[in-house]
CSV table of C-alpha atoms and ligand atoms in Angstrom, one decimal:
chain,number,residue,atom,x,y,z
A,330,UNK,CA,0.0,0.0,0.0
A,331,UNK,CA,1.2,3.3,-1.1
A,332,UNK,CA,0.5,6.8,0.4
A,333,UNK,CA,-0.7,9.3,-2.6
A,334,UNK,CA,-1.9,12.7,-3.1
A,335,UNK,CA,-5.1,12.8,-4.7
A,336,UNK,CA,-5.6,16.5,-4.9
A,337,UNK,CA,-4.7,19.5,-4.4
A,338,UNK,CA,-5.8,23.5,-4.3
A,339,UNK,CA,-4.6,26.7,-3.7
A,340,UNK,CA,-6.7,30.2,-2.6
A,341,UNK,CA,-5.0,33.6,-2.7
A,342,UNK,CA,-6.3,36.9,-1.4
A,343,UNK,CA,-7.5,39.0,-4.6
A,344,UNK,CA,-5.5,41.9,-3.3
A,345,UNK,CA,-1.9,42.4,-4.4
A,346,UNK,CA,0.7,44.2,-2.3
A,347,UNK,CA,3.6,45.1,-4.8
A,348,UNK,CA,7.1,46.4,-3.9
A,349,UNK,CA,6.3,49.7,-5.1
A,350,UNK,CA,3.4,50.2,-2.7
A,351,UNK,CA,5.9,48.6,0.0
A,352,UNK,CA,8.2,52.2,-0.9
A,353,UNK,CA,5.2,54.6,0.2
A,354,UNK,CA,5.0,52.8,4.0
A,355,UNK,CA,8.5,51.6,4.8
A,356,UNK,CA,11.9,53.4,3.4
A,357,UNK,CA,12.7,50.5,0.9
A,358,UNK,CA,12.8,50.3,-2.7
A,359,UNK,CA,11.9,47.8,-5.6
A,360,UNK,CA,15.3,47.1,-6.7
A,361,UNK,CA,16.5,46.4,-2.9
A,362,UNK,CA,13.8,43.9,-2.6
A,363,UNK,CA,13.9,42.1,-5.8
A,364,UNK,CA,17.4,41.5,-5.5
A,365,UNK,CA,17.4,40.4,-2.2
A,366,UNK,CA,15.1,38.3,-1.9
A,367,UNK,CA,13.6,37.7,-5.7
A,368,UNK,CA,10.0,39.1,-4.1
A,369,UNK,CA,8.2,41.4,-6.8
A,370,UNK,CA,4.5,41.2,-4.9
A,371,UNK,CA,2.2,39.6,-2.6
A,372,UNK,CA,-1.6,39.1,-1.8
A,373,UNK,CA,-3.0,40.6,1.7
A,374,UNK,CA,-6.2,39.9,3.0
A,375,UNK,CA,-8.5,42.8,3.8
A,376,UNK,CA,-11.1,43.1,6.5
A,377,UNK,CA,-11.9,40.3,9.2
A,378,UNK,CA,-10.8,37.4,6.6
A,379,UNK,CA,-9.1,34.7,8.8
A,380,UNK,CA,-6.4,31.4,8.0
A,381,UNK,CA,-9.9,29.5,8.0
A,382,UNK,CA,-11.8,31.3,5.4
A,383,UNK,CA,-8.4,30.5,3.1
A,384,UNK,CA,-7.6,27.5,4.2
A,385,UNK,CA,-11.5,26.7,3.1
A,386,UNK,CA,-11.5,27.9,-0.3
A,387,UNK,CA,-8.2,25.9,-0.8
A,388,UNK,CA,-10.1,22.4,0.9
A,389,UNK,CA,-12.6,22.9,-1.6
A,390,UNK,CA,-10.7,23.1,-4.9
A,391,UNK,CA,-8.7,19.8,-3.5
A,392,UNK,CA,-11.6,17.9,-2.2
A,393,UNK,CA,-13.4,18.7,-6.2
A,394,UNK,CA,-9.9,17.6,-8.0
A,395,UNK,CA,-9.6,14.3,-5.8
A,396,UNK,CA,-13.1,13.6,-7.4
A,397,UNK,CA,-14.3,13.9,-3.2
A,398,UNK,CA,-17.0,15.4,-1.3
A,399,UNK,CA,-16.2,16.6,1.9
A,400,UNK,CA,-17.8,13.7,3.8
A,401,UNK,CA,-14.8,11.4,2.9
A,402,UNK,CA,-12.2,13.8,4.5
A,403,UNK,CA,-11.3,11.4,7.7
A,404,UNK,CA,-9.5,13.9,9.8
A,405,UNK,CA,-7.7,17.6,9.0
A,406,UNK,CA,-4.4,18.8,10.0
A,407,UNK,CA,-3.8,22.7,9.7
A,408,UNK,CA,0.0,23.9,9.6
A,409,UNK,CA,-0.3,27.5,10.3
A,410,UNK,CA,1.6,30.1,12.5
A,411,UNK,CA,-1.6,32.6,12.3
A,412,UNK,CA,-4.6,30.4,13.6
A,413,UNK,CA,-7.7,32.5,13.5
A,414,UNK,CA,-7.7,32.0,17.3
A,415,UNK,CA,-5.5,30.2,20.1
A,416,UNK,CA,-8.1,27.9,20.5
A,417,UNK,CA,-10.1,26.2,19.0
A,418,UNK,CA,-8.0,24.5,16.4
A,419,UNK,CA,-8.8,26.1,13.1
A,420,UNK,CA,-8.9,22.4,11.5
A,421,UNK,CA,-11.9,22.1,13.9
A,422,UNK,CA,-13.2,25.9,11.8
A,423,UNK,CA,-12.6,24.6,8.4
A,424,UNK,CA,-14.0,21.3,8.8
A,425,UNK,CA,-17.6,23.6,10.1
A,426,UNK,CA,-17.1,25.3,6.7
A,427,UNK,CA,-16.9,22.6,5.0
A,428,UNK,CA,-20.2,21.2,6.5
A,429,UNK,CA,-18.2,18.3,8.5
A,430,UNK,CA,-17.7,17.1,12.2
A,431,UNK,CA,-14.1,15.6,12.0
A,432,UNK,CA,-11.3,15.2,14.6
A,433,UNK,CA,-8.4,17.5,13.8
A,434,UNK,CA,-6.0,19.5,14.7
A,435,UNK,CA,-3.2,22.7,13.9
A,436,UNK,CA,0.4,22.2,13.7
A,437,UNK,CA,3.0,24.6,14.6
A,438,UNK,CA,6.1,24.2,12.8
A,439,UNK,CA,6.2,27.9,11.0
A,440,UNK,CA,7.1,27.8,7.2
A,441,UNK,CA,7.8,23.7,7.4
A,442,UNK,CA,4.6,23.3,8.8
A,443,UNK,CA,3.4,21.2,5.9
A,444,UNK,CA,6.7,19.2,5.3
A,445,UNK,CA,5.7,18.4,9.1
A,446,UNK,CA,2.0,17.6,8.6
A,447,UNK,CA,2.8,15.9,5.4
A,448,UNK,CA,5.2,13.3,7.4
A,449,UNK,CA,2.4,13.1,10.3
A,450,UNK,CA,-0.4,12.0,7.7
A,451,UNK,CA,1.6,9.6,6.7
A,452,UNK,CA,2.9,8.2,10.3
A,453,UNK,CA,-1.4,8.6,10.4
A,454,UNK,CA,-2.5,6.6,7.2
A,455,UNK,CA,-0.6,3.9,7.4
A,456,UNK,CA,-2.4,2.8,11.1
A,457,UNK,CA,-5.2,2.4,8.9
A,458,UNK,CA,-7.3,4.2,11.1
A,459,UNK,CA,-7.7,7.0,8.4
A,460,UNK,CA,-8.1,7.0,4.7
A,461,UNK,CA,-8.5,10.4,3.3
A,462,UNK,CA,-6.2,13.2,5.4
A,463,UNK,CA,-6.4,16.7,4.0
A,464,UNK,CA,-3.3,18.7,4.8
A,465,UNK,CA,-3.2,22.6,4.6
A,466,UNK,CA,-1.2,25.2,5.2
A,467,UNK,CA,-2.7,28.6,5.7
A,468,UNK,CA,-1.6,31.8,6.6
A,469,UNK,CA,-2.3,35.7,7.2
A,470,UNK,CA,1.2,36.5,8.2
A,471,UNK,CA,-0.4,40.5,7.0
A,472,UNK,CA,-1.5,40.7,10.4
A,473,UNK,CA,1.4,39.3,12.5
A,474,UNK,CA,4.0,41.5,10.8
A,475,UNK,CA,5.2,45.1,11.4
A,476,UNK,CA,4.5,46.8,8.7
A,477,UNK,CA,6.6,49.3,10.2
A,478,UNK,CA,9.7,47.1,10.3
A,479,UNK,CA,11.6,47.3,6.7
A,480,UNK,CA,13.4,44.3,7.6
A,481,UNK,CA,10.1,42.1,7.9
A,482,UNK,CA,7.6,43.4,6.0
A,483,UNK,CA,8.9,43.6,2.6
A,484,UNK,CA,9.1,39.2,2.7
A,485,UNK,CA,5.7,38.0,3.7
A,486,UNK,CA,1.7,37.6,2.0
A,487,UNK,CA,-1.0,35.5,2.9
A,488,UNK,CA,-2.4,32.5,1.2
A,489,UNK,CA,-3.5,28.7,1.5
A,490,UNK,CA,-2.5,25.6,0.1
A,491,UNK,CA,-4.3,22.0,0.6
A,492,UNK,CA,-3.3,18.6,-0.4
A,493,UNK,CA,-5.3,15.3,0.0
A,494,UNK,CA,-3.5,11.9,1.0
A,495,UNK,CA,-4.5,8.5,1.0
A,496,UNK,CA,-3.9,5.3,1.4
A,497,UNK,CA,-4.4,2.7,-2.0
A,498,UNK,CA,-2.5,0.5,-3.9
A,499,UNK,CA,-1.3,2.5,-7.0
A,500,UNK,CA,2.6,2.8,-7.2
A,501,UNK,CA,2.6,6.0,-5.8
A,502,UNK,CA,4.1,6.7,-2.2
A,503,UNK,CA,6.2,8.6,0.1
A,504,UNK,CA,9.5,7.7,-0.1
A,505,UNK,CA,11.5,9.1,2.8
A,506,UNK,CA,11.1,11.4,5.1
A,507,UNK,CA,13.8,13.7,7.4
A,508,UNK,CA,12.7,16.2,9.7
A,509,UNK,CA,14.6,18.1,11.6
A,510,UNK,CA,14.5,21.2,14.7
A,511,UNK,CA,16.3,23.4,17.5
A,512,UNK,CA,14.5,24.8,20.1
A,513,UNK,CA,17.5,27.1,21.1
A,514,UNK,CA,17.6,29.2,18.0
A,515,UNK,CA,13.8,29.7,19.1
A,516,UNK,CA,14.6,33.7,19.5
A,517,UNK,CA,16.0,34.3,15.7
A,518,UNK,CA,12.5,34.0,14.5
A,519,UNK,CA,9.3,34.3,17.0
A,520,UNK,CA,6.8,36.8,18.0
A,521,UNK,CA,7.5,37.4,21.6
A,522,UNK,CA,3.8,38.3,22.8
A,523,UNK,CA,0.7,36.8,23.2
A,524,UNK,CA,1.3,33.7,24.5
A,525,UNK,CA,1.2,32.2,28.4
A,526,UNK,CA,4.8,33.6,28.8
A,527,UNK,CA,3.6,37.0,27.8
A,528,UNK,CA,-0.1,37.9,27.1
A,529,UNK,CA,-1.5,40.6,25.8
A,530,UNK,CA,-1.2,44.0,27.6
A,531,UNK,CA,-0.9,47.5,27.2
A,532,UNK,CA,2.3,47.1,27.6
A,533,UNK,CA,3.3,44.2,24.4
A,534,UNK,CA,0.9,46.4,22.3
A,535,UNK,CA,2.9,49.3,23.0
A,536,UNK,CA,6.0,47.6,22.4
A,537,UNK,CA,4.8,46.1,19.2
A,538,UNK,CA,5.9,42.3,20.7
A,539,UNK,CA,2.6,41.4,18.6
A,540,UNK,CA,4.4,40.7,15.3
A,541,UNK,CA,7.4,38.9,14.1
A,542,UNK,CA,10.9,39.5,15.3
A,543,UNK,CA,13.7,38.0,12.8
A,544,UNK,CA,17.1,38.0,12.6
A,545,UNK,CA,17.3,37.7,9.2
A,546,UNK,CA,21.0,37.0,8.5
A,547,UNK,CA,21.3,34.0,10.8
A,548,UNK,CA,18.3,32.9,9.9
A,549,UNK,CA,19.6,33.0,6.1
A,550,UNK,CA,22.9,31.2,7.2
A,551,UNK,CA,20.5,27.9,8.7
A,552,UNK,CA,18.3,28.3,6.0
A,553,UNK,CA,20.7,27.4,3.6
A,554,UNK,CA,22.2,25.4,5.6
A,555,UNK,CA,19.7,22.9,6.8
A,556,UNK,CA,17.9,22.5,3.8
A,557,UNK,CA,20.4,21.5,1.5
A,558,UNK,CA,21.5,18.9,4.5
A,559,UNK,CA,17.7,18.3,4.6
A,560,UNK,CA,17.7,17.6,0.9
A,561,UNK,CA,20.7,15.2,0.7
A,562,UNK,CA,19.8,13.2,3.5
A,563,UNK,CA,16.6,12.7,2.5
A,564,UNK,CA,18.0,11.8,-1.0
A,565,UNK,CA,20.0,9.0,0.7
A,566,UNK,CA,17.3,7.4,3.0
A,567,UNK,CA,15.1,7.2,0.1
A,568,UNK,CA,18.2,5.6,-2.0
A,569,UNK,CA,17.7,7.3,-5.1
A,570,UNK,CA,20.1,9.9,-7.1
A,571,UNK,CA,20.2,13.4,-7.8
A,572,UNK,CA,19.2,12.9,-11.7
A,573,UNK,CA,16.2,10.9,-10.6
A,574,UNK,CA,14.7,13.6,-9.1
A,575,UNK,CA,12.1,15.4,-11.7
A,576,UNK,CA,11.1,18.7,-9.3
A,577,UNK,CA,12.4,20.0,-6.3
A,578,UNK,CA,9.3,22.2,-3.7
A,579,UNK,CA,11.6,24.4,-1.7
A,580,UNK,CA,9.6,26.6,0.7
A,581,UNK,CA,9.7,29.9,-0.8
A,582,UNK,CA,11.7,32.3,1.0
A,583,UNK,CA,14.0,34.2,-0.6
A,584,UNK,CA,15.5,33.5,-4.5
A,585,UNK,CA,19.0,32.9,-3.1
A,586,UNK,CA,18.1,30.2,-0.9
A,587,UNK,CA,16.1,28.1,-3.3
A,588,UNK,CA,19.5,29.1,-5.7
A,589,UNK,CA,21.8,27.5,-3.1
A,590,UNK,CA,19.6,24.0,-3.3
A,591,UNK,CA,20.0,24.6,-7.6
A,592,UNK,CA,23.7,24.5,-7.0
A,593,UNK,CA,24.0,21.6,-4.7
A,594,UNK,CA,21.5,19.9,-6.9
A,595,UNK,CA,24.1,21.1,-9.7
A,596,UNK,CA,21.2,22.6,-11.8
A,597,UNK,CA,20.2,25.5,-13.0
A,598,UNK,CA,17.0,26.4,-11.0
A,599,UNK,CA,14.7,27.1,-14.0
A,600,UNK,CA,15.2,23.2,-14.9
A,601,UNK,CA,14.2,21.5,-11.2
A,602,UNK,CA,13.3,24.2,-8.6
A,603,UNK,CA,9.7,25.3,-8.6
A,604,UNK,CA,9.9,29.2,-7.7
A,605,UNK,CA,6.6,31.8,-7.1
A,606,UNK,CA,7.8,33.8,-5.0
A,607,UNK,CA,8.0,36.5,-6.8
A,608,UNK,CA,4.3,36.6,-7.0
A,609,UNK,CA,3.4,35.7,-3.4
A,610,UNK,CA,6.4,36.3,-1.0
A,611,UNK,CA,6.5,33.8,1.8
A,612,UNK,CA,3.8,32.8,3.0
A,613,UNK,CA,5.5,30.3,5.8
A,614,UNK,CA,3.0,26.5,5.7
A,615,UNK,CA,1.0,27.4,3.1
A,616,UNK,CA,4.2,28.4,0.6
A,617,UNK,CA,5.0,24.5,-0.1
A,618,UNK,CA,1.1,23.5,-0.9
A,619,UNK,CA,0.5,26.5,-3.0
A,620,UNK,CA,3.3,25.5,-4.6
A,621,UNK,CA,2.3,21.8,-5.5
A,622,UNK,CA,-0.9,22.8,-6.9
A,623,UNK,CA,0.7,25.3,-9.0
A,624,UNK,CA,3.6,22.9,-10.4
A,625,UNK,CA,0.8,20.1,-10.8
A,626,UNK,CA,-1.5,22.3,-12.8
A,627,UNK,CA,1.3,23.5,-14.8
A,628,UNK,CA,2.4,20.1,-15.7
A,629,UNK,CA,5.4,20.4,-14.2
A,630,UNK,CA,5.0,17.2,-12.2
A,631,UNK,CA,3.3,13.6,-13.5
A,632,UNK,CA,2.3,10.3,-12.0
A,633,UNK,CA,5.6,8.6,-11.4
A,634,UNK,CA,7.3,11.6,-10.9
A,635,UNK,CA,9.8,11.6,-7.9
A,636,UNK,CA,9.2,15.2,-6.3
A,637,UNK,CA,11.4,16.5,-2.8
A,638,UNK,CA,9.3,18.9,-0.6
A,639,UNK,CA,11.9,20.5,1.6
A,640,UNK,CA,11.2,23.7,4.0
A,641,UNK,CA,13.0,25.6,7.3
A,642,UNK,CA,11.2,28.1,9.7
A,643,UNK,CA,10.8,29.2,12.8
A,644,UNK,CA,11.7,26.5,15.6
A,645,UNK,CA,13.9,26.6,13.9
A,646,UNK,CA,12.6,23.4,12.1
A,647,UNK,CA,13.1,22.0,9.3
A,648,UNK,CA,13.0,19.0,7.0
A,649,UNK,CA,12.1,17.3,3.2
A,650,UNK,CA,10.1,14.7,2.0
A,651,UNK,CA,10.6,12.5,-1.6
A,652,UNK,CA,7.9,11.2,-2.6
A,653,UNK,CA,6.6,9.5,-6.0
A,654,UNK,CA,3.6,11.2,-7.2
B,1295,LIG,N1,14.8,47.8,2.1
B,1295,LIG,C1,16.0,48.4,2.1
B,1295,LIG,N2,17.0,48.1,2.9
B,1295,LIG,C2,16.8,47.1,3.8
B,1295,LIG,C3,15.5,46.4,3.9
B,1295,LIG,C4,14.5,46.8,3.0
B,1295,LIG,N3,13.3,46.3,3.0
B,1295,LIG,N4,15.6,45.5,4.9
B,1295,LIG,C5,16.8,45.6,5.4
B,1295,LIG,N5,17.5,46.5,4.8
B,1295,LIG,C6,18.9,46.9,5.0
B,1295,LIG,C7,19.4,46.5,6.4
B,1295,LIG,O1,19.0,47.5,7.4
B,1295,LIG,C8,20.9,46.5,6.2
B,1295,LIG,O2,21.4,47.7,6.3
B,1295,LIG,P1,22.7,48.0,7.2
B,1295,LIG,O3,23.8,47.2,6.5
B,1295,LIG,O4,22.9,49.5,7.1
B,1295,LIG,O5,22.4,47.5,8.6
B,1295,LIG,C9,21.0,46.0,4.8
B,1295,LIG,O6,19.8,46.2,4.2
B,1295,LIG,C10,21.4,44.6,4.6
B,1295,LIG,O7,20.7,43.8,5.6
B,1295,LIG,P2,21.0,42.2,5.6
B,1295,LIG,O8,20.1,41.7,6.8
B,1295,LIG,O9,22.4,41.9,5.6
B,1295,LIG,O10,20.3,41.8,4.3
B,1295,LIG,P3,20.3,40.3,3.7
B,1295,LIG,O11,21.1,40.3,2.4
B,1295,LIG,O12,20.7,39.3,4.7
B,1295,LIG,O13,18.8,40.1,3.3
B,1295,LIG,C11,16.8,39.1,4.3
B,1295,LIG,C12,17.8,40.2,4.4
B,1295,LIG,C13,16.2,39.2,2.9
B,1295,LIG,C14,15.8,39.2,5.4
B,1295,LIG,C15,17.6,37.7,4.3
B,1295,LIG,O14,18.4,37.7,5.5
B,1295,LIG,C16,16.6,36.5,4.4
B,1295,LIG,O15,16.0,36.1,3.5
B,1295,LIG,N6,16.7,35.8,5.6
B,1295,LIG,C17,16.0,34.5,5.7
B,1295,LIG,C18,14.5,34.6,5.8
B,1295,LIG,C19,13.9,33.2,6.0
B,1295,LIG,O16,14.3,32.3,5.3
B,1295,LIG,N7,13.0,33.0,6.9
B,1295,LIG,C20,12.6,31.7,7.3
B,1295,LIG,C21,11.3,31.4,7.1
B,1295,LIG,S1,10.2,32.6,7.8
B,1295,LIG,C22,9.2,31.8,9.0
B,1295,LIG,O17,9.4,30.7,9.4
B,1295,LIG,C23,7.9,32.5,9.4
């Protein structure tokens, strides 16, 4: 029995953020951000519109292309760093939208939130408890970040991916898996507020602990770092070679990461390495999903296909997947 993806969908925000509207609220500038980071625009919600109202819209495509209805989704799992609340779960919030009762849960692994979720459906399909696990990421990082912070603010958008697995007997699987994290670089990327260690007061709203805090370079440095490790480990435990590999999903962060995984690779990006940043910035779990619907739709990946998801975030965590499609 072999672990497959049976659909997928994306949902974006209608409302694009380019780097040229970034120039009349932060002191920054087109060329700085396009050559930094590879980032020409992004989609923010507007209004009250939550992870759950994305994440939805995203469900729904995938549960229609897996030829579904929602009934047959067995349990959820959300990634997302930007639930609509602390609690409940917004699995439990999408599941309501979709017209279901079904145990699930949210994951918090920042931007490899779905690598995560991806390796836990599997851990959870082949129990055989489940059959059909829908996997999302979703994210309004718009209303987590400072948009008075240049150093922050110019890299994220909003968005959700979703991705359907189950459990059959087709030729299709998950190869390996390699996951990785480190609780003591937990400061280089976090928001500081808002949690048990320190709620919400006057005090963290004044201080604007209510968005993201990075430290960009170091983060850079792991980033690199860890996923190129990610992606030749994960080559090796699932004993196949470099050439076999038809795409490569890196969590889209910045242009000159996803460049370092080209070079180890030794390819040139355009030929392997699935990039939109440039239209959507990151947008942390749900980057890798919106992704794979993208490069399926654009034929960029067939059945048989042996495809590596590979991310890093917050945590930090990381980790990569190969799988046959
Ligand atoms: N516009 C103009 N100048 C800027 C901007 C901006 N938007 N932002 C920063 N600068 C300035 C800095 O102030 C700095 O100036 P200084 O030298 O006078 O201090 C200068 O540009 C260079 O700053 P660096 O930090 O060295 O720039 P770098 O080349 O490292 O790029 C970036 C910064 C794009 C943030 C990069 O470090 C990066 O991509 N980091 C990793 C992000 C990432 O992968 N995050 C992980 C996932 S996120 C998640 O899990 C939620």
């Amino acid at each position: 029995m072999g672990i497959r993806i049976i659909g997928t969908g994306k949902y974006v925000p209608p409302k694009v953020l380019t780097n040229h509207d970034l120039e009349k609220m932060v002191e920054t500038n087109d060329e700085w951000i396009r050559s930094r980071t590879g980032i020409i625009e992004r989609r923010i919600v507007e209004g009250d519109i939550a992870a759950s109202d994305l994440a939805t819209e995203a469900s729904k495509i995938a549960i229609e292309k897996a030829g579904l209805k929602p009934e047959d989704i067995d349990a959820i799992i959300c990634a997302t760093i930007t639930p609509d609340m602390v609690f409940p779960a917004t699995a439990y919030l999408i599941a309501d939208k979709l017209g279901i009762k079904r145990p699930g849960f949210d994951l918090n692994a920042a931007c490899s939130g779905f690598v995560y979720s991806s390796a836990l459906a599997y851990s959870m399909l082949k129990t055989g408890i489940f059959k059909n696990i829908l996997v999302i990421g979703s994210e309004v990082l718009s209303k987590i970040v400072d948009w008075q912070d240049r150093n922050t603010c110019v890299l994220f958008g909003d968005g959700a991916g979703a991705a359907i697995y189950t459990i059959d007997n087709s030729e299709s699987d998950i190869l390996a898996i390699e996951l990785g994290g480190d609780g003591g670089c937990a400061d280089l990327l976090y928001m500081p507020a808002g949690g048990s260690k320190m709620p919400a007061s006057e005090e963290t709203v004044k201080n604007r602990l209510h968005f993201i805090k990075m430290n960009g370079r170091e983060t850079f440095k792991m980033a690199v770092r860890m996923m190129t490790e990610s992606v030749e480990k994960v080559i090796q435990k699932a004993n196949i070679k470099k050439e076999d590999i038809k795409l490569v999903i890196p969590h889209q962060a910045n242009i000159r990461i996803i460049d370092a995984i080209a070079e180890y690779l030794g390819v040139r990006r355009e030929e392997k390495v699935f990039v939109n940043l440039d239209k959507y910035g990151n947008t942390s779990a749900a980057s890798i999903p919106i992704a794979l619907d993208e490069a399926i739709s654009q034929g960029k990946i067939n059945r048989g296909d042996i495809v590596i998801l590979v991310a890093f975030g917050g945590g930090f965590s990381w980790g990569a997947i190969a799988l046959r499609y």
